Amino acid sequence: MRQRLRDPMTGLLFVLPMLVLFLVFRFVPILGAGGMSLTDLNLGGEWNFVGVGNYARLLDDPKFWDSLRITLVYVAIYVPLTVLVALGTALLLNAVVFLRGLFRGMLFLPYVTSFVLAGVIWRWIYEFDGMINGLLGKLDLGPVGFLEEASLVLPALAVVSVWKGFGYSMLILLAGLKAIPASYLEAATVDGAGPWQRFRRITLPLLKPALFFVVVIETINAFQTFDTIYVMTGGGPARASYTLIYGLYDQGFKFSNLGYAATIGVVLFALVFVVSLIQRRLLDRGNA
Amino acid sequence: MTLTATRPAAAAVRPPVKARRRSFRWPLWVLLALVSVITVSPFAVMFVVALSPPGSPTLPAQWPESLSLDTIVNLLSSSGFVGWTVNTVIYALVSVVIILLTASMAGYAFAKKRFPGRDTMMWAFLATLMVPFQATLIPMFVLISELGGVDTFWGLIVPTLANSQAVFLMRQFILDLPDELFEAAKVDGASEWRVYWQIVIPLTKPILATLGVFVFLWHWNDFLWPLVMSQSDEMRTLTVGLASMRTEGSPLAVLMASAALSVLPCLLVFAVLQRYLVNSIAMTGLK
C-alpha cells in the first residue's frame, strides 16, 4: 500500500520543477501569443480587444505581403542550397578515407559558433573594402555590392547561414549514409551499376528518412533567420531582406506594437506548421 | 530484393572493385579539401585582422607587416567587453547546471515512474517543440516585464530553462537503464532522492556531459532573447555586444578582435570534444 502511494507522488515531484518551467514559460506564452494577437497592446501596457483587427490589418498591409514574399524567397534559396551542400559534403566524407576526421572537423567548425559571429565576419567579407572585393580588385574585377544590391542580398545572407549551419545536416546525412549496408552498393557495382545509378537507386531511397528530417529542420531554421539579418543588413537595402521575423522584432521593440507583433508571431507559427505538413505529405507520397 | 541474392558474387570480386574505387577518389579528396578551406578561412581571416597592428594597412589589400596583440590587450582591459563576457559565462553556466538537474529529474520520472497524467504531460512537452521560439517572443517579453525581470539575470536565464529536447534526451537514455537497478535500490530501502543521486546521475554521466556541452553552446551563441532582455549596456551578452559594436561602427580590428575572443571558448570546446560532439549529433540528432 505504502509502496503504491509513494511511486506516483515521487514521479510527480521529480517532474515538478520542469513542469512549472514549462507551464509558465512555454504554455503561458504560447496561449498568450494567441490572446495578445487579438489586442492592440503597446509597450506602455495599454490595450483594447480588437478581435481579428490585427489579422485584417496584416492582410491589408503591402509591407506584410512583401516580407512574406521575401521570407519565402529566402527559404527557397536557403533550403535547397544547404541540403545540397550538406549532402555533397556528407557523400564526400563518406567516400574519402585519408584525413577524413580532420575534414569533418573543419567542415563542422562554423556550426559551434554564433550567427552573430558569422554575420560580423561575413559582413566584412562582403563589404566594398572587404575580402571578396579585395580579391576581385586584384583581378581588376568588381567591386560587387553583395549587401547593397536588392537582388544579391538574400543569396548573400543564405550563403552565410549555409556556411554557419550546414554541418549539422551534414552529420545527420553522414550517419544515414553509414547505415546503408556496403554490400548493397557492392552488389550493385557487380551488377554493372555506375556511380550515378548506385546513388539514384540505392543511396537516395535509403537516405530518404534522413533527408526528410534535414529538409524539415532546415526549412524551420530558414523561417526563423534573424541574427544574421540584424547584424548584416538591418532588413535592407530598401527592405530587400526585411523578413517576417525582422518585422516581428521591429513592430514589437522598435514601434512598440506588441499586439501586432504577436500577430506576426502567430502567422509565423502557422506557416512553419503548414510547411511541415506539406513536406510530410509530399515525402510520404514519394515513399509509396 | 535481387541485390541481396548477388552478395556472394560481390565478395568474390571484391579486390577489383576496391582497386577501381581508389583510382577515382583523389579528385573527391581535393574537392573535400577545398570545401574545408572555405569553411575555415573566414576564421583565419578574422584572426589575422584581429592581430593586425592598429591603423596599419592590412587585409584584403595586403598582408599585415607584423602581427600584434595590442588590440586584444586593449579589449581585455576595457570594462565593457569584460562585462559582456562575465554575463555570457553566467548565462551559459547557470543554465547548464539548472537544465541538467531539472531535465534529468523529469527524464527519470518520465522513463521509470508511473503517475497520473504522465503521458499527457510528455506529449504536451513534445508538442511545444513545434512552436518556434520567435512566435512566443512577444508574450514571453511581456510576461517577464510584468514580473519585473527585464534587464536582470533571472529574466534572462529562467525562460530558457524549459527545454523539451533536454527532457526527451534524458528520458530516452534512462529508459534503457535496467529496471532491476532501481528495484534493487528500493528493496535496499534507498530513498528516491538517493536513487536519483547515486544511480541516475552517475549512470547518465555521458549523456549529461553531451547535453551540458550543447546547452553551453546554445546559450553562449544565443542572440534574440538576450537582445530583448538587455536594456542596459551592463546586461549585454557577447553576441549582443558584438552586434552593437557592428551597428555602431567600431574599427574593424577592434570588431574582429572581439569576435575572435568571443568565439575562443567555442573553439576550445570544439577542439577538445570534436569527435564526441560529432558522434552525439549523429546518434541523437541533438540540435
Coordinates of C-alpha atoms in Angstrom, one line a residue, chain A residues 10 79 89-90 97 100 103-105 127 174 178-179 200 203 221 238 265:
Chain A
T10 CA 7.7 10.9 -6.3
V79 CA 16.9 25.2 -48.1
T89 CA 29.9 17.1 -48.2
A90 CA 28.4 14.0 -46.5
V97 CA 39.4 7.9 -46.1
R100 CA 38.6 12.2 -43.0
F103 CA 38.0 17.3 -42.8
R104 CA 34.9 16.5 -40.8
G105 CA 36.1 18.8 -38.0
E127 CA 31.9 44.8 -47.9
L174 CA 26.5 11.1 -42.9
K178 CA 26.9 5.0 -42.8
A179 CA 23.7 3.0 -42.1
R200 CA 19.8 7.1 -57.6
T203 CA 21.7 5.6 -51.7
N221 CA 15.5 27.2 -39.4
A238 CA 15.5 49.2 -49.2
G265 CA 4.3 35.5 -34.5

